[in-house]
Amino acid sequence: LVDNGTGFYICRGWVILEKLILLLLDVSVLVGLFLGFDELGRYLAEKNFILEGVFNSDILYSVFLLPMLYTLKESGSGLFSSAFVKAQKTDDVITVKTGWLNKHYDKLFMKDVNNAEVYKSLGGSVFGYYTLVLYALGGNVFIPYIRENEHNTILIKNIMSKIKENQAVNRLPNTKCSEDKNVTNIVIPPFVTEIKDSALSGCKIT
């Protein structure tokens, strides 16, 4: 979703393909284990090592049924999760919508963002996407499956600049200007020079 250049491009097709591959791998491993143990049980039964030469595959099947259903539930439920992700950034707020039947909405004001992390899994490195996590006091917002492209890079650079600005403002001392608009004994760090005018609006540094 990209509205007026403020939305993030989400990697959808490649993520669905990746999750489908992982689902097939999980199922293949379970099926392989089942067939392996089934063959082992038959071999041991033929050699009269277990149950007097009698082996019942139904017992083994019941043992593997629950892990198989759990795998299908966990992997299958997230198979199309990327298709329902929408993320948008404006000058004031970041909103993220996820889910289809169970929808989840997250909102984070830009003035509150104080840190960010970028995660890239092995699948993300292969298919070209990553997850951005934005932190604020009392909460955070996850933006998953962000596609690697110039548009998203510009949005993230803007977010990083805002974080730097927020961190700098938070480090400034609390001040109240007197009537003559003079504030004394304030040291402005070099890295916040460009924002000191907005942080100390109307104050004259002496």
PDB file of C-alpha atoms in Angstrom:
ATOM      1  CA  LEU A   1       0.000   0.000   0.000  1.00  0.00           C
ATOM      2  CA  VAL A   2       1.482   3.321  -1.081  1.00  0.00           C
ATOM      3  CA  ASP A   3      -0.738   6.382  -0.597  1.00  0.00           C
ATOM      4  CA  ASN A   4       0.726   9.709  -1.750  1.00  0.00           C
ATOM      5  CA  GLY A   5       4.227   8.323  -1.233  1.00  0.00           C
ATOM      6  CA  THR A   6       3.698   7.732   2.488  1.00  0.00           C
ATOM      7  CA  GLY A   7       2.996   3.984   2.463  1.00  0.00           C
ATOM      8  CA  PHE A   8       5.570   1.222   2.682  1.00  0.00           C
ATOM      9  CA  TYR A   9       5.965  -1.250  -0.152  1.00  0.00           C
ATOM     10  CA  ILE A  10       5.368  -4.703   1.363  1.00  0.00           C
ATOM     11  CA  CYS A  11       6.980  -7.834  -0.055  1.00  0.00           C
ATOM     12  CA  ARG A  12       4.020 -10.178  -0.549  1.00  0.00           C
ATOM     13  CA  GLY A  13       4.538 -12.776  -3.273  1.00  0.00           C
ATOM     14  CA  TRP A  14       8.065 -13.774  -2.255  1.00  0.00           C
ATOM     15  CA  VAL A  15       7.074 -14.018   1.416  1.00  0.00           C
ATOM     16  CA  ILE A  16       4.151 -16.310   0.552  1.00  0.00           C
ATOM     17  CA  LEU A  17       6.506 -18.459  -1.536  1.00  0.00           C
ATOM     18  CA  GLU A  18       9.026 -18.610   1.316  1.00  0.00           C
ATOM     19  CA  LYS A  19       6.398 -19.623   3.869  1.00  0.00           C
ATOM     20  CA  LEU A  20       5.018 -22.245   1.478  1.00  0.00           C
ATOM     21  CA  ILE A  21       8.501 -23.720   1.048  1.00  0.00           C
ATOM     22  CA  LEU A  22       9.018 -23.799   4.832  1.00  0.00           C
ATOM     23  CA  LEU A  23       5.606 -25.447   5.303  1.00  0.00           C
ATOM     24  CA  LEU A  24       6.465 -28.132   2.759  1.00  0.00           C
ATOM     25  CA  LEU A  25       9.830 -28.685   4.447  1.00  0.00           C
ATOM     26  CA  ASP A  26       8.199 -29.083   7.864  1.00  0.00           C
ATOM     27  CA  VAL A  27       5.649 -31.536   6.514  1.00  0.00           C
ATOM     28  CA  SER A  28       8.341 -33.423   4.600  1.00  0.00           C
ATOM     29  CA  VAL A  29      10.432 -33.814   7.753  1.00  0.00           C
ATOM     30  CA  LEU A  30       7.475 -35.172   9.722  1.00  0.00           C
ATOM     31  CA  VAL A  31       6.488 -37.551   6.918  1.00  0.00           C
ATOM     32  CA  GLY A  32      10.082 -38.692   6.601  1.00  0.00           C
ATOM     33  CA  LEU A  33      10.296 -39.360  10.330  1.00  0.00           C
ATOM     34  CA  PHE A  34       7.026 -41.273  10.235  1.00  0.00           C
ATOM     35  CA  LEU A  35       8.144 -43.460   7.341  1.00  0.00           C
ATOM     36  CA  GLY A  36      11.535 -43.996   8.965  1.00  0.00           C
ATOM     37  CA  PHE A  37      10.089 -45.090  12.296  1.00  0.00           C
ATOM     38  CA  ASP A  38       7.491 -47.194  10.493  1.00  0.00           C
ATOM     39  CA  GLU A  39      10.191 -49.026   8.583  1.00  0.00           C
ATOM     40  CA  LEU A  40      12.237 -49.453  11.747  1.00  0.00           C
ATOM     41  CA  GLY A  41       9.223 -50.856  13.597  1.00  0.00           C
ATOM     42  CA  ARG A  42       8.524 -53.377  10.844  1.00  0.00           C
ATOM     43  CA  TYR A  43      12.159 -54.430  10.806  1.00  0.00           C
ATOM     44  CA  LEU A  44      12.230 -54.933  14.567  1.00  0.00           C
ATOM     45  CA  ALA A  45       8.946 -56.838  14.379  1.00  0.00           C
ATOM     46  CA  GLU A  46      10.347 -59.173  11.741  1.00  0.00           C
ATOM     47  CA  LYS A  47      13.337 -59.887  13.962  1.00  0.00           C
ATOM     48  CA  ASN A  48      10.988 -60.510  16.899  1.00  0.00           C
ATOM     49  CA  PHE A  49      12.562 -57.706  18.928  1.00  0.00           C
ATOM     50  CA  ILE A  50       9.228 -56.121  19.848  1.00  0.00           C
ATOM     51  CA  LEU A  51       5.696 -57.300  20.604  1.00  0.00           C
ATOM     52  CA  GLU A  52       6.407 -60.846  19.546  1.00  0.00           C
ATOM     53  CA  GLY A  53       6.824 -59.895  15.911  1.00  0.00           C
ATOM     54  CA  VAL A  54       3.642 -57.786  15.700  1.00  0.00           C
ATOM     55  CA  PHE A  55       3.882 -54.116  14.691  1.00  0.00           C
ATOM     56  CA  ASN A  56       0.884 -51.808  14.243  1.00  0.00           C
ATOM     57  CA  SER A  57       1.438 -48.623  12.197  1.00  0.00           C
ATOM     58  CA  ASP A  58      -1.745 -47.088  13.613  1.00  0.00           C
ATOM     59  CA  ILE A  59      -0.018 -46.469  16.945  1.00  0.00           C
ATOM     60  CA  LEU A  60       2.854 -44.678  15.240  1.00  0.00           C
ATOM     61  CA  TYR A  61       0.394 -42.712  13.121  1.00  0.00           C
ATOM     62  CA  SER A  62      -1.431 -41.478  16.211  1.00  0.00           C
ATOM     63  CA  VAL A  63       1.895 -40.312  17.697  1.00  0.00           C
ATOM     64  CA  PHE A  64       2.742 -38.216  14.604  1.00  0.00           C
ATOM     65  CA  LEU A  65      -0.760 -36.903  13.998  1.00  0.00           C
ATOM     66  CA  LEU A  66      -0.661 -34.172  16.661  1.00  0.00           C
ATOM     67  CA  PRO A  67       2.724 -32.700  15.576  1.00  0.00           C
ATOM     68  CA  MET A  68       1.508 -32.749  11.974  1.00  0.00           C
ATOM     69  CA  LEU A  69      -1.686 -30.864  12.825  1.00  0.00           C
ATOM     70  CA  TYR A  70       0.260 -28.361  14.952  1.00  0.00           C
ATOM     71  CA  THR A  71       2.709 -27.724  12.105  1.00  0.00           C
ATOM     72  CA  LEU A  72      -0.102 -27.186   9.624  1.00  0.00           C
ATOM     73  CA  LYS A  73      -1.848 -24.808  12.019  1.00  0.00           C
ATOM     74  CA  GLU A  74       1.212 -22.707  12.856  1.00  0.00           C
ATOM     75  CA  SER A  75       2.781 -22.568   9.394  1.00  0.00           C
ATOM     76  CA  GLY A  76      -0.462 -22.544   7.464  1.00  0.00           C
ATOM     77  CA  SER A  77      -2.031 -19.722   9.475  1.00  0.00           C
ATOM     78  CA  GLY A  78       0.834 -17.371   8.595  1.00  0.00           C
ATOM     79  CA  LEU A  79       1.079 -18.450   4.974  1.00  0.00           C
ATOM     80  CA  PHE A  80      -0.780 -15.411   3.623  1.00  0.00           C
ATOM     81  CA  SER A  81      -0.028 -13.025   6.485  1.00  0.00           C
ATOM     82  CA  SER A  82       2.005 -10.701   4.262  1.00  0.00           C
ATOM     83  CA  ALA A  83      -1.010 -10.172   1.999  1.00  0.00           C
ATOM     84  CA  PHE A  84      -2.808  -8.289   4.778  1.00  0.00           C
ATOM     85  CA  VAL A  85      -0.012  -5.991   5.986  1.00  0.00           C
ATOM     86  CA  LYS A  86      -0.440  -2.273   5.400  1.00  0.00           C
ATOM     87  CA  ALA A  87       1.969   0.307   6.821  1.00  0.00           C
ATOM     88  CA  GLN A  88       1.927   4.060   6.359  1.00  0.00           C
ATOM     89  CA  LYS A  89       4.074   6.928   7.596  1.00  0.00           C
ATOM     90  CA  THR A  90       3.092  10.566   7.717  1.00  0.00           C
ATOM     91  CA  ASP A  91       4.893  13.494   9.303  1.00  0.00           C
ATOM     92  CA  ASP A  92       3.079  12.884  12.578  1.00  0.00           C
ATOM     93  CA  VAL A  93       2.221   9.195  12.907  1.00  0.00           C
ATOM     94  CA  ILE A  94       3.027   5.672  11.759  1.00  0.00           C
ATOM     95  CA  THR A  95       0.146   3.224  11.371  1.00  0.00           C
ATOM     96  CA  VAL A  96       0.374  -0.530  10.785  1.00  0.00           C
ATOM     97  CA  LYS A  97      -2.544  -2.829   9.963  1.00  0.00           C
ATOM     98  CA  THR A  98      -2.154  -6.603   9.980  1.00  0.00           C
ATOM     99  CA  GLY A  99      -4.453  -9.605   9.858  1.00  0.00           C
ATOM    100  CA  TRP A 100      -7.557 -10.573   7.940  1.00  0.00           C
ATOM    101  CA  LEU A 101     -10.150 -12.159  10.204  1.00  0.00           C
ATOM    102  CA  ASN A 102      -8.382 -11.026  13.367  1.00  0.00           C
ATOM    103  CA  LYS A 103      -7.293  -7.520  12.446  1.00  0.00           C
ATOM    104  CA  HIS A 104      -4.661  -5.688  14.458  1.00  0.00           C
ATOM    105  CA  TYR A 105      -3.999  -1.949  14.327  1.00  0.00           C
ATOM    106  CA  ASP A 106      -0.888  -0.231  15.673  1.00  0.00           C
ATOM    107  CA  LYS A 107      -0.233   3.492  15.818  1.00  0.00           C
ATOM    108  CA  LEU A 108       2.875   5.313  16.949  1.00  0.00           C
ATOM    109  CA  PHE A 109       3.373   9.075  16.960  1.00  0.00           C
ATOM    110  CA  MET A 110       6.632  10.219  15.409  1.00  0.00           C
ATOM    111  CA  LYS A 111       7.358  12.565  18.295  1.00  0.00           C
ATOM    112  CA  ASP A 112       7.459   9.569  20.655  1.00  0.00           C
ATOM    113  CA  VAL A 113       9.783   7.292  18.649  1.00  0.00           C
ATOM    114  CA  ASN A 114      13.163   7.013  20.377  1.00  0.00           C
ATOM    115  CA  ASN A 115      14.802   3.928  18.864  1.00  0.00           C
ATOM    116  CA  ALA A 116      14.600   1.554  15.910  1.00  0.00           C
ATOM    117  CA  GLU A 117      15.900  -1.867  14.929  1.00  0.00           C
ATOM    118  CA  VAL A 118      16.008  -3.669  11.604  1.00  0.00           C
ATOM    119  CA  TYR A 119      15.825  -7.469  11.458  1.00  0.00           C
ATOM    120  CA  LYS A 120      16.618  -9.495   8.360  1.00  0.00           C
ATOM    121  CA  SER A 121      16.133 -13.250   8.428  1.00  0.00           C
ATOM    122  CA  LEU A 122      17.748 -15.744   6.061  1.00  0.00           C
ATOM    123  CA  GLY A 123      14.577 -15.681   4.000  1.00  0.00           C
ATOM    124  CA  GLY A 124      14.660 -11.885   4.015  1.00  0.00           C
ATOM    125  CA  SER A 125      18.207 -11.911   2.668  1.00  0.00           C
ATOM    126  CA  VAL A 126      17.183 -14.285  -0.127  1.00  0.00           C
ATOM    127  CA  PHE A 127      13.875 -12.656  -1.068  1.00  0.00           C
ATOM    128  CA  GLY A 128      14.769  -9.031  -0.297  1.00  0.00           C
ATOM    129  CA  TYR A 129      12.740  -7.914   2.709  1.00  0.00           C
ATOM    130  CA  TYR A 130      13.236  -7.031   6.377  1.00  0.00           C
ATOM    131  CA  THR A 131      11.311  -6.130   9.526  1.00  0.00           C
ATOM    132  CA  LEU A 132      11.466  -2.679  11.111  1.00  0.00           C
ATOM    133  CA  VAL A 133      10.777  -2.320  14.842  1.00  0.00           C
ATOM    134  CA  LEU A 134      10.108   1.155  16.224  1.00  0.00           C
ATOM    135  CA  TYR A 135      10.315   1.760  19.968  1.00  0.00           C
ATOM    136  CA  ALA A 136       8.672   4.411  22.119  1.00  0.00           C
ATOM    137  CA  LEU A 137       8.169   4.832  25.828  1.00  0.00           C
ATOM    138  CA  GLY A 138       5.639   2.173  26.813  1.00  0.00           C
ATOM    139  CA  GLY A 139       5.334   0.353  23.502  1.00  0.00           C
ATOM    140  CA  ASN A 140       6.649  -0.552  20.079  1.00  0.00           C
ATOM    141  CA  VAL A 141       5.456  -1.161  16.541  1.00  0.00           C
ATOM    142  CA  PHE A 142       6.503  -3.931  14.150  1.00  0.00           C
ATOM    143  CA  ILE A 143       6.451  -3.339  10.399  1.00  0.00           C
ATOM    144  CA  PRO A 144       7.079  -6.749   8.795  1.00  0.00           C
ATOM    145  CA  TYR A 145       8.015  -7.731   5.242  1.00  0.00           C
ATOM    146  CA  ILE A 146       9.312  -4.328   4.118  1.00  0.00           C
ATOM    147  CA  ARG A 147      10.590  -4.623   0.585  1.00  0.00           C
ATOM    148  CA  GLU A 148      14.107  -3.450  -0.178  1.00  0.00           C
ATOM    149  CA  ASN A 149      13.730  -0.527  -2.548  1.00  0.00           C
ATOM    150  CA  GLU A 150      14.530   3.180  -2.798  1.00  0.00           C
ATOM    151  CA  HIS A 151      11.089   4.361  -1.713  1.00  0.00           C
ATOM    152  CA  ASN A 152      11.166   2.427   1.572  1.00  0.00           C
ATOM    153  CA  THR A 153      14.777   3.466   2.156  1.00  0.00           C
ATOM    154  CA  ILE A 154      13.779   7.135   1.970  1.00  0.00           C
ATOM    155  CA  LEU A 155      10.935   6.597   4.453  1.00  0.00           C
ATOM    156  CA  ILE A 156      13.245   4.828   6.898  1.00  0.00           C
ATOM    157  CA  LYS A 157      15.895   7.534   6.580  1.00  0.00           C
ATOM    158  CA  ASN A 158      13.232  10.083   7.486  1.00  0.00           C
ATOM    159  CA  ILE A 159      12.294   8.012  10.519  1.00  0.00           C
ATOM    160  CA  MET A 160      15.928   7.728  11.600  1.00  0.00           C
ATOM    161  CA  SER A 161      16.362  11.493  11.279  1.00  0.00           C
ATOM    162  CA  LYS A 162      13.292  12.027  13.438  1.00  0.00           C
ATOM    163  CA  ILE A 163      14.631   9.580  16.042  1.00  0.00           C
ATOM    164  CA  LYS A 164      17.916  11.460  16.181  1.00  0.00           C
ATOM    165  CA  GLU A 165      15.999  14.688  16.591  1.00  0.00           C
ATOM    166  CA  ASN A 166      13.814  13.229  19.356  1.00  0.00           C
ATOM    167  CA  GLN A 167      16.811  11.859  21.228  1.00  0.00           C
ATOM    168  CA  ALA A 168      18.570  15.211  21.008  1.00  0.00           C
ATOM    169  CA  VAL A 169      15.533  17.109  22.288  1.00  0.00           C
ATOM    170  CA  ASN A 170      15.161  14.701  25.211  1.00  0.00           C
ATOM    171  CA  ARG A 171      18.757  15.385  26.242  1.00  0.00           C
ATOM    172  CA  LEU A 172      18.256  19.145  26.396  1.00  0.00           C
ATOM    173  CA  PRO A 173      17.673  20.596  29.893  1.00  0.00           C
ATOM    174  CA  ASN A 174      14.160  21.668  30.827  1.00  0.00           C
ATOM    175  CA  THR A 175      14.047  25.441  30.575  1.00  0.00           C
ATOM    176  CA  LYS A 176      11.542  28.230  30.932  1.00  0.00           C
ATOM    177  CA  CYS A 177      12.434  31.545  29.393  1.00  0.00           C
ATOM    178  CA  SER A 178      12.175  34.662  31.479  1.00  0.00           C
ATOM    179  CA  GLU A 179      10.576  37.841  30.191  1.00  0.00           C
ATOM    180  CA  ASP A 180      13.837  39.016  28.631  1.00  0.00           C
ATOM    181  CA  LYS A 181      14.104  35.683  26.790  1.00  0.00           C
ATOM    182  CA  ASN A 182      17.565  34.912  28.149  1.00  0.00           C
ATOM    183  CA  VAL A 183      18.667  31.459  29.308  1.00  0.00           C
ATOM    184  CA  THR A 184      22.038  30.989  30.943  1.00  0.00           C
ATOM    185  CA  ASN A 185      24.308  28.055  31.772  1.00  0.00           C
ATOM    186  CA  ILE A 186      22.954  25.811  29.020  1.00  0.00           C
ATOM    187  CA  VAL A 187      25.400  23.733  27.027  1.00  0.00           C
ATOM    188  CA  ILE A 188      24.127  22.765  23.580  1.00  0.00           C
ATOM    189  CA  PRO A 189      25.864  19.620  22.277  1.00  0.00           C
ATOM    190  CA  PRO A 190      27.225  19.970  18.736  1.00  0.00           C
ATOM    191  CA  PHE A 191      24.971  17.270  17.330  1.00  0.00           C
ATOM    192  CA  VAL A 192      21.800  19.159  18.272  1.00  0.00           C
ATOM    193  CA  THR A 193      22.830  22.547  16.946  1.00  0.00           C
ATOM    194  CA  GLU A 194      20.441  22.274  14.041  1.00  0.00           C
ATOM    195  CA  ILE A 195      17.391  21.790  16.302  1.00  0.00           C
ATOM    196  CA  LYS A 196      18.178  24.049  19.229  1.00  0.00           C
ATOM    197  CA  ASP A 197      16.030  26.844  17.794  1.00  0.00           C
ATOM    198  CA  SER A 198      12.903  24.701  17.834  1.00  0.00           C
ATOM    199  CA  ALA A 199      13.755  23.126  21.188  1.00  0.00           C
ATOM    200  CA  LEU A 200      14.250  26.488  22.854  1.00  0.00           C
ATOM    201  CA  SER A 201      11.795  28.522  20.862  1.00  0.00           C
ATOM    202  CA  GLY A 202      12.013  32.222  21.662  1.00  0.00           C
ATOM    203  CA  CYS A 203      14.993  31.807  23.988  1.00  0.00           C
ATOM    204  CA  LYS A 204      18.301  33.505  23.577  1.00  0.00           C
ATOM    205  CA  ILE A 205      21.283  31.372  24.638  1.00  0.00           C
ATOM    206  CA  THR A 206      23.844  33.343  26.694  1.00  0.00           C
TER     207      THR A 206
END
